[in-house]
Short mmCIF file of C-alpha atoms and ligand atoms in Angstrom, two decimals:
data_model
loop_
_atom_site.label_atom_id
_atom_site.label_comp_id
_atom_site.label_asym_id
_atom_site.label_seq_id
_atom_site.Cartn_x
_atom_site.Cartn_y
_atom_site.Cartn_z
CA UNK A 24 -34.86 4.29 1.42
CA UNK A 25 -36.89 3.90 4.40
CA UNK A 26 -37.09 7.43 5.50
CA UNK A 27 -39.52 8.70 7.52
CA UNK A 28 -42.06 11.24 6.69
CA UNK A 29 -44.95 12.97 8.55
CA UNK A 30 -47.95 14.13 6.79
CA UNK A 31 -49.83 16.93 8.18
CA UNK A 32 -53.07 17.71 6.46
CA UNK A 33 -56.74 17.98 7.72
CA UNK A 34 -58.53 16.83 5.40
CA UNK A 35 -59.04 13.17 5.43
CA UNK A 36 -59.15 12.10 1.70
CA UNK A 37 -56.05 14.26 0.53
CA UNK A 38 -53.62 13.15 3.59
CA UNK A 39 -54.45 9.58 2.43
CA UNK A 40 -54.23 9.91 -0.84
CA UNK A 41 -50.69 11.57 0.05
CA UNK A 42 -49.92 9.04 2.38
CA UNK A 43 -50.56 6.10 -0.60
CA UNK A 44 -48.36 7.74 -2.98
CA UNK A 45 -45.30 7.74 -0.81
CA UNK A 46 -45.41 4.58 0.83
CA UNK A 47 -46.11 2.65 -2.68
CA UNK A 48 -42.06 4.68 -2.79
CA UNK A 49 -41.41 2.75 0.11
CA UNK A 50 -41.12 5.98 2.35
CA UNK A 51 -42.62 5.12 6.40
CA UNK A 52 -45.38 7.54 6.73
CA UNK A 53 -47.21 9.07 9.44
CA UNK A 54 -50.12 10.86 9.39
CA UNK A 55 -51.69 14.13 11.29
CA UNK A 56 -54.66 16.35 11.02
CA UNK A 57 -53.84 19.24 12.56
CA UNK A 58 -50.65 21.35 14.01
CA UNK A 59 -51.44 20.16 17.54
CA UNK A 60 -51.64 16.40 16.90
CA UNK A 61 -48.58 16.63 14.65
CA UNK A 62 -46.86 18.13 17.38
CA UNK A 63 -47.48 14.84 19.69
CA UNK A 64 -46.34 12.95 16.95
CA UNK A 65 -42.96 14.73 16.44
CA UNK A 66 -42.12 14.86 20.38
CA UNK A 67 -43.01 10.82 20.42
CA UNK A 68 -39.99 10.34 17.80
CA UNK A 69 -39.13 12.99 15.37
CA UNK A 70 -39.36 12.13 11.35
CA UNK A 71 -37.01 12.86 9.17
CA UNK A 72 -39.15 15.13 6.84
CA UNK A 73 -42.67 17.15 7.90
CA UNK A 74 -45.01 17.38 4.81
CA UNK A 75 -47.01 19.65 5.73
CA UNK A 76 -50.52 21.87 4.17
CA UNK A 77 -50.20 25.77 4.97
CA UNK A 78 -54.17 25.57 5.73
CA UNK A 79 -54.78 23.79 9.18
CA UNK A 80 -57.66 24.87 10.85
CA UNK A 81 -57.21 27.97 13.35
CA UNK A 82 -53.69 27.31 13.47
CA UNK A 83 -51.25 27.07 9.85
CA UNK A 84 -48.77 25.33 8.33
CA UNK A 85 -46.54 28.23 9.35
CA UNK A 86 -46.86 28.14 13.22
CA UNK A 87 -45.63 24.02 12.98
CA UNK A 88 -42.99 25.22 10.35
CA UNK A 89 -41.54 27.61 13.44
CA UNK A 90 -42.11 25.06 15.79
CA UNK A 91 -40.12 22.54 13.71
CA UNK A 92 -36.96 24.81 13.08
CA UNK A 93 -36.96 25.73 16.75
CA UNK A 94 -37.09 22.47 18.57
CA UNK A 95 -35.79 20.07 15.87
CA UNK A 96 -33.69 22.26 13.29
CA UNK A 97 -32.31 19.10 11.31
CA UNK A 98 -35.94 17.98 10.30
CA UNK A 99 -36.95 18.65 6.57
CA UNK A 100 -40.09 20.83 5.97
CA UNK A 101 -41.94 21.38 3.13
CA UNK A 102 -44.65 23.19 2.41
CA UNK A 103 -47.66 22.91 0.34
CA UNK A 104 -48.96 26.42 -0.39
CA UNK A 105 -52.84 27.22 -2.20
CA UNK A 106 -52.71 27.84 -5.47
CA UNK A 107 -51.69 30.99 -6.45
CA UNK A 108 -50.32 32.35 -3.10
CA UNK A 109 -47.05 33.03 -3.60
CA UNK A 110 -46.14 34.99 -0.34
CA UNK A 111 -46.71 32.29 1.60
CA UNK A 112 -44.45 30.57 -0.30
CA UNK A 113 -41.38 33.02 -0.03
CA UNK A 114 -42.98 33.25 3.60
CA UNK A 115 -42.28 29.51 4.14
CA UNK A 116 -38.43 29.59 2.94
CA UNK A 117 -37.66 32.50 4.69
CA UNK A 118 -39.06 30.79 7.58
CA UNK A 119 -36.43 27.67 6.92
CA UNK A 120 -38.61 25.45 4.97
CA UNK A 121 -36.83 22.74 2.73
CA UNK A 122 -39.14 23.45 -0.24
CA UNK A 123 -42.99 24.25 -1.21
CA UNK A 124 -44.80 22.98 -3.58
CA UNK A 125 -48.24 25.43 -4.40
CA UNK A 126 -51.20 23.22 -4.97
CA UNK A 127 -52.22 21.67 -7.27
CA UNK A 128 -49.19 19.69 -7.49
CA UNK A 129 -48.38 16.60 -9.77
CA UNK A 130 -47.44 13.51 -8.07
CA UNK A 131 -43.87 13.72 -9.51
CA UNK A 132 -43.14 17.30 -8.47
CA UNK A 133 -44.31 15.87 -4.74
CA UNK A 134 -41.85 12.80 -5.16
CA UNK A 135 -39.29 15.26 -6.66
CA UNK A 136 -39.17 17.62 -3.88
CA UNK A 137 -39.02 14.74 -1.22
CA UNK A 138 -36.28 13.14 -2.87
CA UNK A 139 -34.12 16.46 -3.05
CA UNK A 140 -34.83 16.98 0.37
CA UNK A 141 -33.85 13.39 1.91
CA UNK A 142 -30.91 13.62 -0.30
CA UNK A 143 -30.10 16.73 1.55
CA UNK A 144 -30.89 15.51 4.82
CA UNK A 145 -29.00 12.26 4.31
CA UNK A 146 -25.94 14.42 3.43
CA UNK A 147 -26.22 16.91 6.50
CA UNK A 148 -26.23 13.22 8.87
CA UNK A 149 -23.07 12.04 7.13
CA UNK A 150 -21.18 15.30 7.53
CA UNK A 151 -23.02 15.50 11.14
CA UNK A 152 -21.63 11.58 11.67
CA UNK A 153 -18.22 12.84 10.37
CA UNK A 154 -17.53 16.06 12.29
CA UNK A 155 -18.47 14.35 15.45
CA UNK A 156 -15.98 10.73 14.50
CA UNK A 157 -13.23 14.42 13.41
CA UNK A 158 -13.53 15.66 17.29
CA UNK A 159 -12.94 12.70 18.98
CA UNK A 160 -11.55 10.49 16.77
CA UNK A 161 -8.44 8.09 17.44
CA UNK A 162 -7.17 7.84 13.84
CA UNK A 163 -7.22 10.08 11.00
CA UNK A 164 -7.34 7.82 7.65
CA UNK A 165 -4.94 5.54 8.97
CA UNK A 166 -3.32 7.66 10.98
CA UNK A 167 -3.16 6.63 14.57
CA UNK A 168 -2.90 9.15 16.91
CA UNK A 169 -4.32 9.97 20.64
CA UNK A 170 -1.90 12.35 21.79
CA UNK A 171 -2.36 16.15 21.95
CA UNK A 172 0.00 16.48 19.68
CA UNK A 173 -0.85 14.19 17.04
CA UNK A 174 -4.70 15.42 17.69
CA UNK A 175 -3.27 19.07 16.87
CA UNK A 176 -1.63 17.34 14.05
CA UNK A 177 -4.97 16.01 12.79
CA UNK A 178 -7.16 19.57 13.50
CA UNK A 179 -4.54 20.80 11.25
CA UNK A 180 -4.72 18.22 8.44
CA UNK A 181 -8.57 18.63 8.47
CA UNK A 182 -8.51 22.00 8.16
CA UNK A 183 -6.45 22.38 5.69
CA UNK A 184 -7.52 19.21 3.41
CA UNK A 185 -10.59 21.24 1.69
CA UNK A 186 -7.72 23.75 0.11
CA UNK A 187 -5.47 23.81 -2.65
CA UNK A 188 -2.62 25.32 -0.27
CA UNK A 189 0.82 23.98 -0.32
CA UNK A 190 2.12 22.27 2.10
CA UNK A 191 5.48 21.21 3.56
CA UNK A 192 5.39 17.93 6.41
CA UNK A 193 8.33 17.92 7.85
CA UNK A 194 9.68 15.31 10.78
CA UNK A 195 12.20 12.76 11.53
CA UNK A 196 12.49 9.90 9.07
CA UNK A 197 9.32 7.34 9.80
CA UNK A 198 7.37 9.49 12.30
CA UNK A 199 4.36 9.23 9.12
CA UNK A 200 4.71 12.37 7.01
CA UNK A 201 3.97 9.89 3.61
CA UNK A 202 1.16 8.48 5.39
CA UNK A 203 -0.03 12.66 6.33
CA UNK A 204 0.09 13.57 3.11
CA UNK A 205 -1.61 10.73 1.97
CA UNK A 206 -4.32 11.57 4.16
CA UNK A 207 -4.55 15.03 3.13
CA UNK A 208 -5.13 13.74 -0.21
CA UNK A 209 -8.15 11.22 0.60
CA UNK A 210 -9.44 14.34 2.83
CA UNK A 211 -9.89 16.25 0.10
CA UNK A 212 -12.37 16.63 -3.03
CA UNK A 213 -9.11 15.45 -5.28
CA UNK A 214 -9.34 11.43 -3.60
CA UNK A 215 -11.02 10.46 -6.30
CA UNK A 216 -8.49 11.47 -8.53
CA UNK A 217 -4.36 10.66 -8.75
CA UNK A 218 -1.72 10.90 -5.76
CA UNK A 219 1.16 10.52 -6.87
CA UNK A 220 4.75 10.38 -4.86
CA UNK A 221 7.88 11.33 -6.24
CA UNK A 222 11.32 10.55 -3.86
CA UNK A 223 13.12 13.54 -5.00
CA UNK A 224 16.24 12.21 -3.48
CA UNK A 225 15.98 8.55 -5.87
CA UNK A 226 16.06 10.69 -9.21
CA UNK A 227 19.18 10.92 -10.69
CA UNK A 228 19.86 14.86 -11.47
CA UNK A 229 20.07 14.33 -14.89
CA UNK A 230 16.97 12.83 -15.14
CA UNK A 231 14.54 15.05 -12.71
CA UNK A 232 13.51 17.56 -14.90
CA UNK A 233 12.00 14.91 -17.64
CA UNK A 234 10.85 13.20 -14.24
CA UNK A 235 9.32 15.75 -12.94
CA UNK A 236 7.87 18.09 -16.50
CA UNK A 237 8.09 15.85 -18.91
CA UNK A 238 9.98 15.59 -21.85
CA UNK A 239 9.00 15.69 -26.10
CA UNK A 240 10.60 12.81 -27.99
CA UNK A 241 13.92 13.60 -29.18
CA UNK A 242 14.21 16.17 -25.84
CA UNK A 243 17.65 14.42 -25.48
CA UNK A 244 19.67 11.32 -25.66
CA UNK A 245 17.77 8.39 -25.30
CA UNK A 246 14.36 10.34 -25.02
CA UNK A 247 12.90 8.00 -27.53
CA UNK A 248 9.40 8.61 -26.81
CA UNK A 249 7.36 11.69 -25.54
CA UNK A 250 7.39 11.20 -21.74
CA UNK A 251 4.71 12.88 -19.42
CA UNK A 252 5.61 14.20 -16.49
CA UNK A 253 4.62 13.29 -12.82
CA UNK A 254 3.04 16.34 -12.08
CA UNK A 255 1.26 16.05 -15.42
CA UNK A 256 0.24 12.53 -14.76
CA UNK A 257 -1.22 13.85 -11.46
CA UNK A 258 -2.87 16.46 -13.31
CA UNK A 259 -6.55 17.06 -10.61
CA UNK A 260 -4.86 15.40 -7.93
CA UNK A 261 -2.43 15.50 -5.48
CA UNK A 262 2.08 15.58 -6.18
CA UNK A 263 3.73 14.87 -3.48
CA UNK A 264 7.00 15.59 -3.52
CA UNK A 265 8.92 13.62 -0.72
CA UNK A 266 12.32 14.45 0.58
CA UNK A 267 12.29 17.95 -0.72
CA UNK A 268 15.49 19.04 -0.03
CA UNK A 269 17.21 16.96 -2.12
CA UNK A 270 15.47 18.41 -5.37
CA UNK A 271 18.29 19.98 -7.21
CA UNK A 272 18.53 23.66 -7.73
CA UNK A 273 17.36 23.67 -11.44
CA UNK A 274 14.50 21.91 -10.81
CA UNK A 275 14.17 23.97 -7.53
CA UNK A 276 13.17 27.14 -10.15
CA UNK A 277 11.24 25.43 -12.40
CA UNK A 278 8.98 23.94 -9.27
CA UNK A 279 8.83 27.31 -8.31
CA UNK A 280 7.26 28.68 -11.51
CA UNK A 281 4.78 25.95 -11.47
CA UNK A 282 3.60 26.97 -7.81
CA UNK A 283 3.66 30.75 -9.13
CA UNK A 284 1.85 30.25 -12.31
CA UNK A 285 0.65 27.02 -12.70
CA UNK A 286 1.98 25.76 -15.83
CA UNK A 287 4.61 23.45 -16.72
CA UNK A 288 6.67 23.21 -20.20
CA UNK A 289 7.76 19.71 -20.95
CA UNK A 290 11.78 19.52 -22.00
CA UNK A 291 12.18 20.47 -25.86
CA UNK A 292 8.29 21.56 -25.35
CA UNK A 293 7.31 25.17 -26.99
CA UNK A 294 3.81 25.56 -25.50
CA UNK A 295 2.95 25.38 -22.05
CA UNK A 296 0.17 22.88 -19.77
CA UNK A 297 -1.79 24.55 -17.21
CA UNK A 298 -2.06 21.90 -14.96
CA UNK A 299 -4.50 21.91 -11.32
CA UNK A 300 -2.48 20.18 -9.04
CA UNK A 301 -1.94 20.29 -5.21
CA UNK A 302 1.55 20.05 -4.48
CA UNK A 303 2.31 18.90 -1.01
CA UNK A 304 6.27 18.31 -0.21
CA UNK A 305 8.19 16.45 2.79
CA UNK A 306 11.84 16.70 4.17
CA UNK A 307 13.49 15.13 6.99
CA UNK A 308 15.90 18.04 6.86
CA UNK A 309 15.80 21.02 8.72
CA UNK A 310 15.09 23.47 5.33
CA UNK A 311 15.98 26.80 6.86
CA UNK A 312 19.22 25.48 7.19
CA UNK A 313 19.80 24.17 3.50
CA UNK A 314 18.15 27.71 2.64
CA UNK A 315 20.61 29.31 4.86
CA UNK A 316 23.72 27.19 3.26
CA UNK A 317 22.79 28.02 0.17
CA UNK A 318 21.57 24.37 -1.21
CA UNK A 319 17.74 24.99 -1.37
CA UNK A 320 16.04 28.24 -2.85
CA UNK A 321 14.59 30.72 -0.27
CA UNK A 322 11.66 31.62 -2.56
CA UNK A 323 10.86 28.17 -3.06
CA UNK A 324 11.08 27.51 0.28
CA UNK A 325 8.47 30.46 1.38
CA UNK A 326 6.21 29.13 -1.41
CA UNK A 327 6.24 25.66 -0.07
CA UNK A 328 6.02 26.61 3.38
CA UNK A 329 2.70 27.85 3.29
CA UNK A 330 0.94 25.42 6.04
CA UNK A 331 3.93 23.70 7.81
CA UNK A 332 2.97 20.48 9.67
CA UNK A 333 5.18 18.82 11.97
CA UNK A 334 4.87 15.08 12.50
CA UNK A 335 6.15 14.68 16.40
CA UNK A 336 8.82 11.53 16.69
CA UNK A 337 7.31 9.08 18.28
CA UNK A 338 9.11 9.37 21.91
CA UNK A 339 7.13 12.49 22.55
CA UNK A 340 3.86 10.64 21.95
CA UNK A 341 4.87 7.54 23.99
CA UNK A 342 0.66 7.64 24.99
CA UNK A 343 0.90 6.39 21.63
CA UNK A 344 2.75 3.65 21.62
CA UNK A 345 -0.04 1.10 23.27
CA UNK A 346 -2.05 1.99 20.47
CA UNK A 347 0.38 1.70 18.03
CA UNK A 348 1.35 -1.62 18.72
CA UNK A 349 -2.33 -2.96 18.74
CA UNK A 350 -2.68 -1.19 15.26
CA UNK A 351 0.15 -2.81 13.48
CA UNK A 352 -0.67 -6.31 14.98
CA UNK A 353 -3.72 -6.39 13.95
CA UNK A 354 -2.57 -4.90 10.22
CA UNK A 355 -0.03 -7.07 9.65
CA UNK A 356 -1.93 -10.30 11.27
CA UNK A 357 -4.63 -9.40 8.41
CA UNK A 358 -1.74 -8.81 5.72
CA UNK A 359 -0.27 -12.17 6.27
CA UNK A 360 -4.01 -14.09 7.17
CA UNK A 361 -2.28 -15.40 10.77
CA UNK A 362 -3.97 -14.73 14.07
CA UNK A 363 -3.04 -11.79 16.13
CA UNK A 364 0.06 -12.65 18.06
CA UNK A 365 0.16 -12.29 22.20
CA UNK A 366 2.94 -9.97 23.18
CA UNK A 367 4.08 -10.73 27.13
CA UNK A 368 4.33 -8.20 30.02
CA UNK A 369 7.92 -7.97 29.75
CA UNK A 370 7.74 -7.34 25.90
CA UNK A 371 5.52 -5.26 26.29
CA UNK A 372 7.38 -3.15 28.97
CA UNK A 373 9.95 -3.10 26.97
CA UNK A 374 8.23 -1.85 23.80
CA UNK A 375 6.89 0.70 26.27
CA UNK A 376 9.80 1.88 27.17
CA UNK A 377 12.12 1.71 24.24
CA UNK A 378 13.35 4.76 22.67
CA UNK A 379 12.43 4.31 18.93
CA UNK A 380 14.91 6.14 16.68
CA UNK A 381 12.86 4.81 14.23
CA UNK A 382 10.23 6.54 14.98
CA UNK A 383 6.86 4.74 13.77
CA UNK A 384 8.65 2.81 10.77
CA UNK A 385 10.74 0.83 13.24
CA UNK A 386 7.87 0.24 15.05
CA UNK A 387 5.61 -1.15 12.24
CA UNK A 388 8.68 -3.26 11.15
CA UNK A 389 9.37 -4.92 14.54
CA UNK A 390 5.60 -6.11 14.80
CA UNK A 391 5.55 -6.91 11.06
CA UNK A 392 8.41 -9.48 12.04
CA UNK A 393 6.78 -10.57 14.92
CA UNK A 394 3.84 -11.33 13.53
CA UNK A 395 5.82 -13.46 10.62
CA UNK A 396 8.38 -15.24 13.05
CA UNK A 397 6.72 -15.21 16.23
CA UNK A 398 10.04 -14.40 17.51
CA UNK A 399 9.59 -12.19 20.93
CA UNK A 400 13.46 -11.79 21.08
CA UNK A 401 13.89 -10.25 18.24
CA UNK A 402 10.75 -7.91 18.72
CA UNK A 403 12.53 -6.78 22.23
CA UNK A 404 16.24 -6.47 20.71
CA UNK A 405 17.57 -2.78 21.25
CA UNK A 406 18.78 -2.20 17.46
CA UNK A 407 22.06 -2.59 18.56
CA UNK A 408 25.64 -1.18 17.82
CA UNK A 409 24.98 1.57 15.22
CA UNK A 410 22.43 3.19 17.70
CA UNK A 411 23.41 7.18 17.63
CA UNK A 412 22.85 8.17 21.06
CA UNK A 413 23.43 5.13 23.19
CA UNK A 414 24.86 1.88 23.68
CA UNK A 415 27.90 1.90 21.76
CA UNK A 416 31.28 2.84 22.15
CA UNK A 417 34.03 2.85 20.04
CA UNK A 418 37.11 0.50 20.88
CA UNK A 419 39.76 2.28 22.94
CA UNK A 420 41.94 0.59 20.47
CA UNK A 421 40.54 2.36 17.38
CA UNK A 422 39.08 1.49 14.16
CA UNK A 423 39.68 0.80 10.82
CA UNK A 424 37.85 3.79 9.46
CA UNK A 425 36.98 2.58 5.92
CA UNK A 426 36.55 -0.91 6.69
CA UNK A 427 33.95 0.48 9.15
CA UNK A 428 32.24 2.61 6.43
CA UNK A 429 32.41 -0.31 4.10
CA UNK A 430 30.37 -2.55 6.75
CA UNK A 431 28.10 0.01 7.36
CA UNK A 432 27.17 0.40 3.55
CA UNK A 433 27.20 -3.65 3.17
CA UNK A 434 24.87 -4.00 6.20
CA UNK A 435 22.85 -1.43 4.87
CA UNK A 436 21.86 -3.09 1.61
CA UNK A 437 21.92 -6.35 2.92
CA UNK A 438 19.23 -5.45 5.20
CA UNK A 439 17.07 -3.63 2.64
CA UNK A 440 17.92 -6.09 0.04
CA UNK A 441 19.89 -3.80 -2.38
CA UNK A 442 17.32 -1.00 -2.04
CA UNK A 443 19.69 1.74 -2.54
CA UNK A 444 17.25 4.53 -1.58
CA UNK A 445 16.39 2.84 1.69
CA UNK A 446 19.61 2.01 2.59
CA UNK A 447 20.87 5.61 2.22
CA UNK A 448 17.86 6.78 4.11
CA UNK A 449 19.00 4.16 6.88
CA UNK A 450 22.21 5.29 6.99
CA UNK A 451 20.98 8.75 7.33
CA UNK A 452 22.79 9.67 4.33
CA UNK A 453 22.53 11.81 0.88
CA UNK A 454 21.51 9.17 -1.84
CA UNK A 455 24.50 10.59 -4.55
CA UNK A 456 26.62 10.61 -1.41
CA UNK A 457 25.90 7.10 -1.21
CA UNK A 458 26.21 6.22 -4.19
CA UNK A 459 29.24 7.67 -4.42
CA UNK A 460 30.83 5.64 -1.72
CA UNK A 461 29.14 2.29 -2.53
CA UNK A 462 31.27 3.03 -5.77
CA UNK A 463 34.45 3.71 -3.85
CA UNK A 464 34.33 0.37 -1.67
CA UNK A 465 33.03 -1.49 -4.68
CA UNK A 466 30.24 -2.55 -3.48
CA UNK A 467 27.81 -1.94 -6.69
N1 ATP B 19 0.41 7.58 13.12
C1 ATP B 19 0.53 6.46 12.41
N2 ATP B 19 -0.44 5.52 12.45
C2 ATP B 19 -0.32 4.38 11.75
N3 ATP B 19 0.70 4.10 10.96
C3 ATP B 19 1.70 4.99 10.85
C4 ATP B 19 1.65 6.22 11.56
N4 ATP B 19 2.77 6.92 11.27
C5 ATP B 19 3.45 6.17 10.41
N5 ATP B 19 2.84 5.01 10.15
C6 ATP B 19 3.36 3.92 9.30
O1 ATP B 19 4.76 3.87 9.53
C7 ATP B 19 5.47 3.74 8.31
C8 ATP B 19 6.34 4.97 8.08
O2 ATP B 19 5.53 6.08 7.80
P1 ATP B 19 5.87 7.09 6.60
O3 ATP B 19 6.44 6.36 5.44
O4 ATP B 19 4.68 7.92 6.36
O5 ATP B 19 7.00 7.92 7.32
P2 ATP B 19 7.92 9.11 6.78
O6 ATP B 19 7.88 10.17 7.78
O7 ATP B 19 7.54 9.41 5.38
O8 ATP B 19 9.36 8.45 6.83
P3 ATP B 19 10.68 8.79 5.96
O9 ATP B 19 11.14 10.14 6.35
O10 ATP B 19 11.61 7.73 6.41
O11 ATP B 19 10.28 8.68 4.53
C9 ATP B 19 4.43 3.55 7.24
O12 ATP B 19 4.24 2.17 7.07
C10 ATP B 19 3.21 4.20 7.81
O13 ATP B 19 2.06 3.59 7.29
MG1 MG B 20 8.66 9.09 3.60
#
């Protein structure tokens, strides 16, 4: 570590002696012999530490320690005090010194307290580099994000991300609340440990609660092994529970005992885990409502609700977009090892312009196939006849109603290649109600 330290001491023999020591530990030293000279040096180019002696001719250690923590605050100081002269000790902390060490010291006490004390200093310039990239910065852990709103959206995340509180992302379908949550997670002190995502929509409701708490062997048909659950498994990390509202109401209470007390029981369990685990929960759905109608537990609601964040759709962050597009080229050109395709004015105008029901998702996914095919056509296609607000009209001649929901459902897995969760989510539909009509054309 080549950090840079400043001895001040005015006697000859000792400073060298210092000076020796620390450079053989590969530290840069300077040297002065007195407070005035060690001034000059700091104004010429500050070090990172100031050893200095308390004894310095008419002048002490003191007056350069004040000097220090006035004009250069995020310099270390320490102090080396006579023997036996405690005051000045508690004098120089009190005064903002790092440390002191009262002479006479050992060498490794010296190298002890200069180690603590870059440590320190190399953490205060990493939260120092951090807080200044967190004011001004473009992107949030892979969120990208310029606009006011998004840059509320990110104050919001960072403020939040050093606390357990529970939170509830809600947003239109692809406008990033995975990817918030995600960042919430790396944010905090828990990124070391487990996130773990649950689509509480994709769980049959038969099989949530072993899902979710876990379940003993034997806890019911076809529990042939002891099974822990997710919130278990993410036991010091991070749940997230995506798509919220779809949790059924049994589960509902038993989520809401774990937020009120912490503990889980697995299924056919007698004795209770305490578990520490941050739960943060998304919906797409407008949860007041589904409180309101009776489908999603007020309490739990409340309890969940604690920090709301909003992610904005995408058209009211079109200053965005630009970005956006430049992001996911480059990502996918680096997930597939091609070059970074050229997009023309037109396309471009028109991805500028578009309205994105899709929100970010669609985004993403157009440039991902862009980047594959090369295809500029397809990149600039409007996404056609099931767009909900424009572009399509029914025939004046009418339709055949369930031939028209059974192309809809077909078109839907074909395009997400029999993923039945996505293709409900495309369709902007209940999974189980889904299900149930993928059953009822015969399509499963
Ligand atoms: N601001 C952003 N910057 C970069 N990538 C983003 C951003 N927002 C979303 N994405 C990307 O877009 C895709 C969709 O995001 P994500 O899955 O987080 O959305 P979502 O809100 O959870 O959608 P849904 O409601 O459909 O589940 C992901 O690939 C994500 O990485
Ligand atoms: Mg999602």
């Amino acid at each position: 570590m080549s950090l840079t330290i400043l001895i001040v001491e005015d006697e000859a023999g000792q400073r060298q002696l210092i000076a020796g020591m620390l450079r053989a530990e590969g530290y840069q030293i300077r040297e002065a012999d007195s407070v005035e000279s060690a001034i000059v040096a700091i104004k010429e180019a500050p070090p990172e530490l100031v050893f200095s002696d308390w004894k310095l001719g008419s002048l002490s250690g003191m007056d350069l320690l004040l000097y220090v923590k006035r004009e250069y605050p995020e310099v270390g100081f320490i102090m080396a005090t006579a023997y036996g002269t405690i005051t000045h000790a508690v004098d120089a902390i009190q005064a903002g010194a790092d440390d002191y060490l009262s002479k006479p010291y050992q060498r490794q006490a010296l190298l002890l307290a200069i180690s603590k004390v870059a440590r320190s200093q190399a953490l205060k310039k990493e939260n120092k580099a951090l807080s200044s990239a967190l004011s001004e910065q473009q992107s949030l852990v892979g969120l990208v994000g310029k606009a006011p709103c998004m840059q509320k959206v990110f104050d919001r995340l960072n403020r939040i991300s050093g606390t357990d509180a529970t939170v509830l992302i809600g947003g239109e379908s692809g406008t990033g609340k995975e990817l918030a949550a995600r960042a919430l997670h790396q944010l905090s002190r828990r990124a070391s440990k487990a996130f773990i995502a649950i689509n509480c929509g994709a769980i049959p409701e038969n099989l949530a609660e072993a899902e979710l708490f876990g379940a003993e062997k034997g806890a019911f048909t076809g529990a042939t092994s002891l099974k822990v659950g997710k919130l278990e498994a993410a036991d010091g990390g991070t749940v997230f529970l995506d798509e919220i509202g779809e949790l059924p109401l049994l589960q509902q209470t038993k989520l809401l005992r774990f937020l009120q007390e912490g503990v889980v029981t697995r299924l056919g369990a007698q004795k209770e885990l305490k578990l520490d685990v941050r739960v943060i929960a998304a919906t797409h759905r407008d949860l007041r409502l589904e409180v309101a109608e009776g489908r999603f537990r007020e309490d739990l609601f409340y309890r969940l609700n604690v920090v709301p964040v909003i992610m904005p759709p995408l058209r009211e962050r079109r200053e965005d977009i630009g970005r956006l597009i430049e992001h996911f080229l480059k990502l996918h050109a680096r997930q597939y090892g091609f070059d970074v395709p050229k997009i023309s004015q037109e396309g471009m105008r028109f991805l500028l312009d578009y309205r994105w029901p899709g929100n970010v998702r669609e985004l993403s996914n157009r440039i991902e196939r862009f980047v594959l095919l090369g295809d500029e056509q397809e990149l600039t296609q409007d996404s056609g006849a099931l767009q909900q607000d424009t572009g399509w009209q029914l025939p004046a001649e009418g339709i055949e109603w369930e031939a028209f929901e059974a192309r809809c459902l077909a078109e839907a897995m074909a395009r997400f290649d029999g993923n039945r969760t996505k293709a409900a989510k495309w369709l902007g539909m209940n999974y189980k109600a889904f299900l149930y009509r993928l059953d009822k054309h015969h399509l499963v």
